[in-house]
Short mmCIF file of N, CA, C and O in Angstrom, two decimals:
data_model
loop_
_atom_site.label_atom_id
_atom_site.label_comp_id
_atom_site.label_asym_id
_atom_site.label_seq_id
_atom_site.Cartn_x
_atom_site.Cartn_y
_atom_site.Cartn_z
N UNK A 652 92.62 117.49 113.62
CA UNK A 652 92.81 116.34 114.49
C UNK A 652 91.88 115.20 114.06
O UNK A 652 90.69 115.47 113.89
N UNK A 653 92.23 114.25 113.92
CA UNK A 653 91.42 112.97 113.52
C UNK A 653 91.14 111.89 114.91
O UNK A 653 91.86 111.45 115.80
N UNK A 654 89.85 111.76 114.58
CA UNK A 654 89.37 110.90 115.88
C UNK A 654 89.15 109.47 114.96
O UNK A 654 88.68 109.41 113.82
N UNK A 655 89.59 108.44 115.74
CA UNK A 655 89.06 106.73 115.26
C UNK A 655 88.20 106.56 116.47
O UNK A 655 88.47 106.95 117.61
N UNK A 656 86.66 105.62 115.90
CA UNK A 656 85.90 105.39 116.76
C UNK A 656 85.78 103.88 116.43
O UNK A 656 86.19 103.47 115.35
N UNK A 657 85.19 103.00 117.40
CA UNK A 657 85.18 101.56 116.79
C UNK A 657 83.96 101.42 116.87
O UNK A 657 83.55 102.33 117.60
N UNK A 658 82.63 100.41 116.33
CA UNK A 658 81.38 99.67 116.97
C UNK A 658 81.39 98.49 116.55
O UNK A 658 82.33 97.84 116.10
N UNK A 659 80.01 98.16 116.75
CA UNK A 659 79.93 96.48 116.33
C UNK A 659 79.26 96.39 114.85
O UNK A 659 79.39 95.39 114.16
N UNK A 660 78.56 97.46 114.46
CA UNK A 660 77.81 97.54 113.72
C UNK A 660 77.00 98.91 113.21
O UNK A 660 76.39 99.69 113.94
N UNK A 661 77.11 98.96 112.17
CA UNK A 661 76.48 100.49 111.73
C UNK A 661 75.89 100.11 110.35
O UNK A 661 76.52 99.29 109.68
N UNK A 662 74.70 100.65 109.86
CA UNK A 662 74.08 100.57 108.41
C UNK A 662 74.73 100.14 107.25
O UNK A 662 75.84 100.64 107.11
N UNK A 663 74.39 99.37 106.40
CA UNK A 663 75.64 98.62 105.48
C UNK A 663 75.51 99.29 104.41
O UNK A 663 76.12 98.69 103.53
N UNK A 664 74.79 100.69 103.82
CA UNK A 664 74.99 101.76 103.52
C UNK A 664 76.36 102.62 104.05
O UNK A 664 77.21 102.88 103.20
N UNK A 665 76.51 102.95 105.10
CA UNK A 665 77.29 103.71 105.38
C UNK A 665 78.63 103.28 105.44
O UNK A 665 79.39 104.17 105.84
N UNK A 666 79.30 101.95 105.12
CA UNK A 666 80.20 101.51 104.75
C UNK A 666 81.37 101.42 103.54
O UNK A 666 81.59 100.45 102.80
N UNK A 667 82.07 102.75 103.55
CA UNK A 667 82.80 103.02 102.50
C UNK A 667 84.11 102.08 102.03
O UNK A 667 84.39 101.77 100.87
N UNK A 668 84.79 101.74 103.15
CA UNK A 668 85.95 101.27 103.19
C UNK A 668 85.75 99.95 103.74
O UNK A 668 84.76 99.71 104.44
N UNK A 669 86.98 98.73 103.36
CA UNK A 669 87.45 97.95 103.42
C UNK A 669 88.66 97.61 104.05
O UNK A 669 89.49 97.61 103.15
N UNK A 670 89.21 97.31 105.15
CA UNK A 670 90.51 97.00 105.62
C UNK A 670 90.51 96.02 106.26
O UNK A 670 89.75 95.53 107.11
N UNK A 671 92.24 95.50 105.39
CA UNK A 671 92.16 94.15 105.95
C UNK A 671 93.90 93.56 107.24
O UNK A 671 94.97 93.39 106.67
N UNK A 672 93.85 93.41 108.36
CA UNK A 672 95.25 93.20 108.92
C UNK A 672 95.39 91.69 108.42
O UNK A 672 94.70 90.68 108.56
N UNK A 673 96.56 91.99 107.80
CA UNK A 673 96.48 90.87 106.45
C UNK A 673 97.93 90.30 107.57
O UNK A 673 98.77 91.12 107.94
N UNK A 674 97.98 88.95 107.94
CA UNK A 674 99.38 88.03 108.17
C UNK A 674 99.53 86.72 107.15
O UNK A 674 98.93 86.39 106.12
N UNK A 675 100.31 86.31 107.69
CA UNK A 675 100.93 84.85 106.88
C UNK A 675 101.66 83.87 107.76
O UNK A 675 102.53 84.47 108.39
N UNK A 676 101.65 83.27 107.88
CA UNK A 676 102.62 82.33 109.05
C UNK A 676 103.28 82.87 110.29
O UNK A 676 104.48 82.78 110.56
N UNK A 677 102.28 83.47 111.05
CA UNK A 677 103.27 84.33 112.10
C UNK A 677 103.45 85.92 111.58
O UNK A 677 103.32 86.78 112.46
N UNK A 678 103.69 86.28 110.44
CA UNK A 678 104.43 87.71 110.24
C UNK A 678 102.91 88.73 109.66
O UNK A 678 101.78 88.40 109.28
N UNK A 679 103.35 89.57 109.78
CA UNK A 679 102.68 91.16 109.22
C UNK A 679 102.89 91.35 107.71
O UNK A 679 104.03 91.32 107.25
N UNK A 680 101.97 91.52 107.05
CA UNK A 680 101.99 92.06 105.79
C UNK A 680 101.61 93.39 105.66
O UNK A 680 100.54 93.77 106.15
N UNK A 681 102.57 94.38 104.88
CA UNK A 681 101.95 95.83 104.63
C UNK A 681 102.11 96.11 103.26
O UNK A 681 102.81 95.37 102.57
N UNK A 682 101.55 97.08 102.79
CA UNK A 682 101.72 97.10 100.99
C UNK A 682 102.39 98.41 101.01
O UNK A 682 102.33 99.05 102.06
N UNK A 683 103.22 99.04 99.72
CA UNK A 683 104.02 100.07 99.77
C UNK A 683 103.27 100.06 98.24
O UNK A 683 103.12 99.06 97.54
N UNK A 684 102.78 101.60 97.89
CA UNK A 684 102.05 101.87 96.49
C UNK A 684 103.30 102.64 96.27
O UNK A 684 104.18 103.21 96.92
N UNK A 685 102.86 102.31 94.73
CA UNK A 685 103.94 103.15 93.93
C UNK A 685 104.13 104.42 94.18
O UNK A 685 105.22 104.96 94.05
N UNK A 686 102.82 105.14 94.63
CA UNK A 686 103.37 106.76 95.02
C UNK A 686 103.52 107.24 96.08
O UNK A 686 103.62 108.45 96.27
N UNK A 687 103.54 106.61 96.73
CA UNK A 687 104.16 106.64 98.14
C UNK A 687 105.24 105.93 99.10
O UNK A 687 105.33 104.74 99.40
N UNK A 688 105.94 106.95 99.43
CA UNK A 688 108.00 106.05 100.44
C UNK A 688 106.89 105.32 101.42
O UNK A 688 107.48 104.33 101.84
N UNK A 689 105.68 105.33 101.92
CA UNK A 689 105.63 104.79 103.57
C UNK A 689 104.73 103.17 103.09
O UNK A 689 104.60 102.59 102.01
N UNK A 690 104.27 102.88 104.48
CA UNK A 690 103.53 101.48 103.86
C UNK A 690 102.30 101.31 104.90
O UNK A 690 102.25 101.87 106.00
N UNK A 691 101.36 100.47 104.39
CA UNK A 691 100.13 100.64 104.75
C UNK A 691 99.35 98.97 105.09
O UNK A 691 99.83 97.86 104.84
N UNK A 692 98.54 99.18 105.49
CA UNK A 692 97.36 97.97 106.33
C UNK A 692 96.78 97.80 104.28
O UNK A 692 96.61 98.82 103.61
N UNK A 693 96.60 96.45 103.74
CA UNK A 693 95.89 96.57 102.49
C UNK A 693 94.61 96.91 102.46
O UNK A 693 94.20 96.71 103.60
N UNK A 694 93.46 97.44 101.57
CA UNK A 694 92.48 98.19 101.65
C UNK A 694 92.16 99.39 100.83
O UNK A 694 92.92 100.20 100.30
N UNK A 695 90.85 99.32 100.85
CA UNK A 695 90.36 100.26 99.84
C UNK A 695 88.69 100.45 100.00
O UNK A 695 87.84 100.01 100.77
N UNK A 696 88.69 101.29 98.93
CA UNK A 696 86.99 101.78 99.18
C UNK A 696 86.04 100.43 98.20
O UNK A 696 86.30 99.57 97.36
N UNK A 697 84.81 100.99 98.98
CA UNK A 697 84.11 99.62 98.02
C UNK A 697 83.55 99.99 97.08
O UNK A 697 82.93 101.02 97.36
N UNK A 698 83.40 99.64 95.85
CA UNK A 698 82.94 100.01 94.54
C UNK A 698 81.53 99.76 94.75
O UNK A 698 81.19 99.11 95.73
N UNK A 699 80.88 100.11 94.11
CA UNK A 699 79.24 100.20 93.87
C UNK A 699 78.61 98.64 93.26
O UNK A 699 78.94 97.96 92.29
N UNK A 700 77.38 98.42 94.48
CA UNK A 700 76.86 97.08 94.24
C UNK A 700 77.69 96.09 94.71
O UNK A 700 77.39 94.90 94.61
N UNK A 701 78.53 96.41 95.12
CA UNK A 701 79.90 95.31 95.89
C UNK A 701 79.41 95.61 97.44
O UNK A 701 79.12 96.75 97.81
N UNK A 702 79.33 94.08 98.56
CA UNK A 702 79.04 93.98 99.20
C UNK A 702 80.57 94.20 100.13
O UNK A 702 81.66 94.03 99.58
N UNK A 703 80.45 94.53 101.33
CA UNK A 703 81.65 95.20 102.17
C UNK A 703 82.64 94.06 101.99
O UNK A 703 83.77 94.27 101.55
N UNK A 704 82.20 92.86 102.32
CA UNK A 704 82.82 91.51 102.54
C UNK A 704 83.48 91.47 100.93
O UNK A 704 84.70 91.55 100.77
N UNK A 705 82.69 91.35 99.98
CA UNK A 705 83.56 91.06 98.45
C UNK A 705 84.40 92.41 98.16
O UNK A 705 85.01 92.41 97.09
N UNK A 706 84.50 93.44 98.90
CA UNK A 706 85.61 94.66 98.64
C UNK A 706 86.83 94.29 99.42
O UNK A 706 87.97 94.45 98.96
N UNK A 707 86.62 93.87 100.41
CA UNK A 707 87.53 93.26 101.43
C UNK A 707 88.25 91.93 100.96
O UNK A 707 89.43 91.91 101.30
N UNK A 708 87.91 91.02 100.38
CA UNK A 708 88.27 90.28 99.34
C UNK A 708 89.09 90.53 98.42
O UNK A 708 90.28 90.22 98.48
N UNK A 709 88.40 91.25 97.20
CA UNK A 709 89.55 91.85 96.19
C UNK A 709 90.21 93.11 96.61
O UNK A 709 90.67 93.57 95.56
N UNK A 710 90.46 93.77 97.40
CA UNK A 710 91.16 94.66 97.83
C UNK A 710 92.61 93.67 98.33
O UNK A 710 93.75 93.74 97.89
N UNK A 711 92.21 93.03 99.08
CA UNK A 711 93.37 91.86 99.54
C UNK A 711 93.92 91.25 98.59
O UNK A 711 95.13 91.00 98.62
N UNK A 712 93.07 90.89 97.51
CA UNK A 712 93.70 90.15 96.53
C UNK A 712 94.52 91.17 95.80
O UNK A 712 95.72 90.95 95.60
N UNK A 713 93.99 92.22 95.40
CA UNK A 713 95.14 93.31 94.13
C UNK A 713 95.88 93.62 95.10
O UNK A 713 96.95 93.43 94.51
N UNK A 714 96.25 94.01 96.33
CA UNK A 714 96.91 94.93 97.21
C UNK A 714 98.27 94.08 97.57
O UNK A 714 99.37 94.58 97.81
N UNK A 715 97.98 92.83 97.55
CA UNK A 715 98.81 91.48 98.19
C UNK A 715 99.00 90.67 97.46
O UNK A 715 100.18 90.30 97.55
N UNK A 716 98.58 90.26 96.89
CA UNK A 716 98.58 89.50 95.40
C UNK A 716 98.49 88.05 96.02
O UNK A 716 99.20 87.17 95.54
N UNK A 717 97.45 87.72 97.27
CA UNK A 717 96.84 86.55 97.78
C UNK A 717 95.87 85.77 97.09
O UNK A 717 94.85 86.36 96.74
N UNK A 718 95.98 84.57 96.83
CA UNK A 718 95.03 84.05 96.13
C UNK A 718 94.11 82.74 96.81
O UNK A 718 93.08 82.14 96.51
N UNK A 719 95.25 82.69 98.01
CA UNK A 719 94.30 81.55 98.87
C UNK A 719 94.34 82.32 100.54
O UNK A 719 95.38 82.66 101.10
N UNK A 720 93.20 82.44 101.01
CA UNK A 720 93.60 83.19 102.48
C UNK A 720 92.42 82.90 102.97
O UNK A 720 91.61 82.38 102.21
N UNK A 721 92.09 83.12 104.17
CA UNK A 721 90.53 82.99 105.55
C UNK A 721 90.77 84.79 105.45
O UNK A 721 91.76 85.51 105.55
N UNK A 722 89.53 85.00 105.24
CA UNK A 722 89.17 86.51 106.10
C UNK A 722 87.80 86.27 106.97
O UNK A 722 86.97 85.38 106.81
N UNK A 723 87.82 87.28 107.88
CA UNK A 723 86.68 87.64 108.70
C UNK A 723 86.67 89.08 109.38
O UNK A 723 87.68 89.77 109.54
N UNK A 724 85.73 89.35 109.65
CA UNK A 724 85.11 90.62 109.87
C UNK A 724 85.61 90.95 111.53
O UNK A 724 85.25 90.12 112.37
N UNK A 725 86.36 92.05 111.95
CA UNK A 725 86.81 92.10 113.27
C UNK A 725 85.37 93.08 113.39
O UNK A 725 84.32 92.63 113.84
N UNK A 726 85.51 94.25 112.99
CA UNK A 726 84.38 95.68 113.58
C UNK A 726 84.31 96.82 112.95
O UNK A 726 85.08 97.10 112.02
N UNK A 727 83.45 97.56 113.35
CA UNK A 727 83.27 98.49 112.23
C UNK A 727 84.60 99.73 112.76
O UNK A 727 85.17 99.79 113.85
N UNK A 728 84.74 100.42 111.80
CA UNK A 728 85.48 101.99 112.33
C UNK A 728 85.30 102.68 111.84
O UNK A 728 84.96 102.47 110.67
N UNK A 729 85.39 104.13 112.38
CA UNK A 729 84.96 105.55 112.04
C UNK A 729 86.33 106.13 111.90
O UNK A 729 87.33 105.66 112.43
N UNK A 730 86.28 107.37 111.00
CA UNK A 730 87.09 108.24 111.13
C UNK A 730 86.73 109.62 110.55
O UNK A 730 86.37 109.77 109.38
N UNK A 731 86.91 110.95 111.76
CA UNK A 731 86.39 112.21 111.65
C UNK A 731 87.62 112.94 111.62
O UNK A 731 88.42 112.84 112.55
N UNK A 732 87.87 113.70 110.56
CA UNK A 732 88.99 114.68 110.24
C UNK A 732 89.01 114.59 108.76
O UNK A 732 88.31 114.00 107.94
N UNK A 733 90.26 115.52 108.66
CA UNK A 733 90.77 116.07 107.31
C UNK A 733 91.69 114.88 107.75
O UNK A 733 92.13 114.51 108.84
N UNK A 734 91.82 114.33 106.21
CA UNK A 734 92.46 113.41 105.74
C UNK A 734 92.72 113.08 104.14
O UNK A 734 91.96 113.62 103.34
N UNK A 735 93.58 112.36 103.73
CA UNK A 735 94.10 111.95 102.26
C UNK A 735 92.77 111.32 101.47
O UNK A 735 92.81 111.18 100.25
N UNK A 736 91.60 110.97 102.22
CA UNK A 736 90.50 110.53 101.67
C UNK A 736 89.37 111.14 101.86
O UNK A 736 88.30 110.91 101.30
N UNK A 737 89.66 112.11 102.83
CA UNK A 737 88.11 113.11 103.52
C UNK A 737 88.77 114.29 103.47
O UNK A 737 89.82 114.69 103.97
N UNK A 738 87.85 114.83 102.68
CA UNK A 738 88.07 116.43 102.39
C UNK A 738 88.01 117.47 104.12
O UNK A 738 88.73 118.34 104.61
N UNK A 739 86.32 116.52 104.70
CA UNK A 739 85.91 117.56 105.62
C UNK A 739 86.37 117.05 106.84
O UNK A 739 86.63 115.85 106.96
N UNK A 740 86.50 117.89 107.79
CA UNK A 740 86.63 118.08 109.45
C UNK A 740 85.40 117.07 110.29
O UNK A 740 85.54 116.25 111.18
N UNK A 741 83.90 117.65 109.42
CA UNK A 741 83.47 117.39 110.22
C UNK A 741 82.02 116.24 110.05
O UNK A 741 80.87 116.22 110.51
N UNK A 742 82.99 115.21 108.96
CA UNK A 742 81.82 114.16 108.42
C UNK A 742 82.61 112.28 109.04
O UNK A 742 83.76 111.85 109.08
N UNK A 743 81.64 111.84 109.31
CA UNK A 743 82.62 110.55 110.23
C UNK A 743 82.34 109.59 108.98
O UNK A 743 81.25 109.48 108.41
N UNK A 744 83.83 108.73 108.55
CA UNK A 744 83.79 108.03 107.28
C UNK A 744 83.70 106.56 107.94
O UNK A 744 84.38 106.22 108.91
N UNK A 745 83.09 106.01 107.50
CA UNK A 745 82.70 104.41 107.83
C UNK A 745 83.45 103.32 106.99
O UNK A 745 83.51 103.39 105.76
N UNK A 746 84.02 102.32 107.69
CA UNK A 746 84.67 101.05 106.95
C UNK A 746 84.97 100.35 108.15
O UNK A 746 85.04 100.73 109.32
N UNK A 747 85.13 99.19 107.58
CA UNK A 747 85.17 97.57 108.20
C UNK A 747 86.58 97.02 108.11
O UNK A 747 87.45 96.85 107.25
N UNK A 748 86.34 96.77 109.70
CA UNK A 748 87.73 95.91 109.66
C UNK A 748 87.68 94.75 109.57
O UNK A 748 86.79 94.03 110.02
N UNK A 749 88.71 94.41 108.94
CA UNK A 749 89.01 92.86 108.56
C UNK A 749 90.04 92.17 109.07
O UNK A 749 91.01 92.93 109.05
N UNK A 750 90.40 90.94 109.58
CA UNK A 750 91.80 90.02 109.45
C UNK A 750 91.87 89.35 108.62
O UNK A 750 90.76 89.04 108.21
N UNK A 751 92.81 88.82 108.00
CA UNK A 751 93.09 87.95 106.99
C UNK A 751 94.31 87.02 107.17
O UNK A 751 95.33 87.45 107.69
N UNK A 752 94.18 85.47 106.63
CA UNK A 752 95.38 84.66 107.27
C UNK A 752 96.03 84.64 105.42
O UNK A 752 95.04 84.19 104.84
N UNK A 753 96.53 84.75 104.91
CA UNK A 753 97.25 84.61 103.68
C UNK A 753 98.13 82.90 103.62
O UNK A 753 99.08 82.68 104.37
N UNK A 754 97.53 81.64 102.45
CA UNK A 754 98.14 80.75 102.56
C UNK A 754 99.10 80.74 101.52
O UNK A 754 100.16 80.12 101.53
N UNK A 755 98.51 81.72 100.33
CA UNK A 755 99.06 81.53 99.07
C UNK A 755 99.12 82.67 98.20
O UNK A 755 98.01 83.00 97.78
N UNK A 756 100.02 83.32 97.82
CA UNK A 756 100.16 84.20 96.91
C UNK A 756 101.05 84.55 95.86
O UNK A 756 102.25 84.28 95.98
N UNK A 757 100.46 85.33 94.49
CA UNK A 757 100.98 85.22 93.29
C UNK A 757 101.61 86.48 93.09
O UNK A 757 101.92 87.20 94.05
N UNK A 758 101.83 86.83 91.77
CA UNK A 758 102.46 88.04 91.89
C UNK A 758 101.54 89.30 91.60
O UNK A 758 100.43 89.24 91.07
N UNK A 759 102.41 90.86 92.21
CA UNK A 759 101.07 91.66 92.21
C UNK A 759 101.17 92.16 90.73
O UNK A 759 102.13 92.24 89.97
N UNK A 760 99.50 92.56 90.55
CA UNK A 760 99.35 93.62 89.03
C UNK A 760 98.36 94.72 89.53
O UNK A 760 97.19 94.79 89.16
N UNK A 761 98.78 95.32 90.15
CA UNK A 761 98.11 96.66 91.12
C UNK A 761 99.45 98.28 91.26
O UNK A 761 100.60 98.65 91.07
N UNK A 762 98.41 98.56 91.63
CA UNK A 762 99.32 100.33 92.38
C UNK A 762 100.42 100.09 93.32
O UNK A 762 101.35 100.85 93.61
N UNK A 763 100.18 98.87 93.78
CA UNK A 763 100.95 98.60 94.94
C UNK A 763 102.73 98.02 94.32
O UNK A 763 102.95 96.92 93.82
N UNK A 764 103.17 98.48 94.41
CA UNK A 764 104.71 98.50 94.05
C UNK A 764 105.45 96.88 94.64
O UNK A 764 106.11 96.16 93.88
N UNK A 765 105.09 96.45 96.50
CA UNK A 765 105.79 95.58 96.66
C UNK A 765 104.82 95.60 97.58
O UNK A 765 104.06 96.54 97.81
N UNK A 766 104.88 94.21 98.29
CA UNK A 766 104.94 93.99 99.89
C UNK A 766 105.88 93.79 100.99
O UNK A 766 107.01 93.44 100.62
N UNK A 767 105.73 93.90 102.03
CA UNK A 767 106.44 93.67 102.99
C UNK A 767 106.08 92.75 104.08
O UNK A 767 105.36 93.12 105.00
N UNK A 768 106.60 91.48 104.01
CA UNK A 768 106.53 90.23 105.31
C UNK A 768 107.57 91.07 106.39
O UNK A 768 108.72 91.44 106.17
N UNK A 769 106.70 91.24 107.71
CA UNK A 769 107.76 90.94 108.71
C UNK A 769 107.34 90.85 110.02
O UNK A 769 106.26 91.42 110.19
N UNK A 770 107.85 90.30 111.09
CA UNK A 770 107.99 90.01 112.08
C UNK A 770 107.42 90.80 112.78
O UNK A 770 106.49 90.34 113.45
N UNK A 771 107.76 92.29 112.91
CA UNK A 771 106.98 93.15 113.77
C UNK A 771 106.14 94.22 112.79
O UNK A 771 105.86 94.15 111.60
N UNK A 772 105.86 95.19 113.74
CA UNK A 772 105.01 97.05 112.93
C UNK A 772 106.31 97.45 112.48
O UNK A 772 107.42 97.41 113.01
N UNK A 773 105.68 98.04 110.86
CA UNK A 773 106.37 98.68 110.35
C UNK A 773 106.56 100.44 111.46
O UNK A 773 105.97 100.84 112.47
N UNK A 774 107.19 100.79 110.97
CA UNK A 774 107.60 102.09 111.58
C UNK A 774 106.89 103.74 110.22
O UNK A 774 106.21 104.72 110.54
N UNK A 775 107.45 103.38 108.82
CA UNK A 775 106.64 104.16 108.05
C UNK A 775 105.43 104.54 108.05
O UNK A 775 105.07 104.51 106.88
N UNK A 776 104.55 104.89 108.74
CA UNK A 776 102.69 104.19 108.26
C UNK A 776 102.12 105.63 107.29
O UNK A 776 102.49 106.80 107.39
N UNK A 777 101.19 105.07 106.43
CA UNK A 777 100.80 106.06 105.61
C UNK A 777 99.66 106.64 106.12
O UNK A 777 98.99 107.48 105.52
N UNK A 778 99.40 106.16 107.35
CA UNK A 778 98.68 106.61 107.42
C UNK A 778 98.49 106.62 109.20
O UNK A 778 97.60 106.07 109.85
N UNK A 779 99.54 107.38 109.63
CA UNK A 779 99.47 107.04 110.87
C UNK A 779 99.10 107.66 112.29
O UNK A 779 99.64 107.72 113.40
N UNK A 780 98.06 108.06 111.78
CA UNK A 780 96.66 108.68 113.26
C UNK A 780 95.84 107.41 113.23
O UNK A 780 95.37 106.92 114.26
N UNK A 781 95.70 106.91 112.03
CA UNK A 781 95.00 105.61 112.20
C UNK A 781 95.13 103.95 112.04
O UNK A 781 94.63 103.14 112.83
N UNK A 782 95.95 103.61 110.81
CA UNK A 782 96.53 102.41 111.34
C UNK A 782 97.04 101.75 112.15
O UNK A 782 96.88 100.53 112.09
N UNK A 783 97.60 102.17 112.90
CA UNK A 783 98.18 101.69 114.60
C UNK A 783 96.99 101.22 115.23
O UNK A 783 96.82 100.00 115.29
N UNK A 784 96.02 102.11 115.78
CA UNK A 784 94.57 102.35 116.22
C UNK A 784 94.03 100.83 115.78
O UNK A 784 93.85 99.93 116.60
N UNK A 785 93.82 100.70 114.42
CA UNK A 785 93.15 99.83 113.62
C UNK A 785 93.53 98.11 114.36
O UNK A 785 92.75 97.16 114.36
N UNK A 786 94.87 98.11 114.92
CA UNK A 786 95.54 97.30 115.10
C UNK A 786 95.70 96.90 116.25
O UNK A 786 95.74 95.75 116.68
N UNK A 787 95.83 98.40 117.05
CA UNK A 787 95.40 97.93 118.46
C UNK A 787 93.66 97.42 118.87
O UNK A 787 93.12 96.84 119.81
N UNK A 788 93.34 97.86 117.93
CA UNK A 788 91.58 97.44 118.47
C UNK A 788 91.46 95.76 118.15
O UNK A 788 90.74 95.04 118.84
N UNK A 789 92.21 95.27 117.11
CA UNK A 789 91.88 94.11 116.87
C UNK A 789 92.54 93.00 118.02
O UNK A 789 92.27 91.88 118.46
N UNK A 790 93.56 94.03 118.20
CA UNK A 790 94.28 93.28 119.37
C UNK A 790 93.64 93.41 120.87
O UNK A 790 94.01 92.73 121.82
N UNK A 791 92.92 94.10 120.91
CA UNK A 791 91.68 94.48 122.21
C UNK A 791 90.74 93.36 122.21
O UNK A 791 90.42 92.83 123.28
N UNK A 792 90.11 92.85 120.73
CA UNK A 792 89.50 92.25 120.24
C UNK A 792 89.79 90.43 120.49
O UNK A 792 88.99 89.53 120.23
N UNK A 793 90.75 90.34 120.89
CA UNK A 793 91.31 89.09 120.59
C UNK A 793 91.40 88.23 119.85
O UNK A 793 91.48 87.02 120.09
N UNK A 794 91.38 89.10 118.31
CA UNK A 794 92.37 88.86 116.95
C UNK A 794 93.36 88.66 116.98
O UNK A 794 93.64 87.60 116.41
N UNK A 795 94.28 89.25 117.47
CA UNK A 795 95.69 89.27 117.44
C UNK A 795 96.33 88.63 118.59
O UNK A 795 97.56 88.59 118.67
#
């Protein structure tokens, strides 16, 4: 069973991940990777010596293929379980949420196969004990 926890703030060490609820004029953006049918919030882990904020950045940029956009920092989130990125049950993984407004974008050269503009939530999610979650908090937040 996987638990999502939210805060305001946790050690900028313990910050693995990057996610960003990426829109564009009104609509939802989700990315669909090449090895996978479902589709996902863009995001990724942060590489070493990369600050949370510049992972959150180019993660958006390869994932979406955005080259002009506003991001900002919604909150931190946890997640405890077995998962596609966590081996263990019982270690809580740390990453930052992000929004992002997308003004301008090129074409992608990433894992990511396509995107998807649309109007509402996708229904596929790749990941879905927690992206929903991710989305409703921002919307708690009065992001959304």
């Amino acid at each position: 069973m996987l638990e999502v926890k939210f805060y305001d703030k946790v050690a900028d060490e313990l910050l693995k991940f990057a996610v960003i609820i990426a829109r564009t004029n009104g609509k939802w953006i989700f990315c669909k990777h090449k090895d996978r049918e479902t589709y996902e919030i863009p995001g990724g882990h942060r590489e070493i010596g990369e600050t949370i904020y510049d992972a959150a950045q180019r993660e958006l940029m390869e994932e979406t293929g955005a080259v002009e956009f506003d991001i900002k920092p919604i909150c931190v989130y946890s997640v405890k379980g077995r998962n596609r990125v966590n081996e263990s049950n019982d270690e809580e993984c740390f990453g930052m949420l992000f929004i992002a407004e997308i003004v301008l974008f090129e074409e992608l050269h990433s894992e990511i196969e396509k995107i998807v503009i649309t109007d509402g939530l996708i229904k596929d999610w790749t990941y879905p004990n927690i992206q929903p979650k991710l989305i409703e908090e921002a919307k708690n937040r009065g992001y959304l």
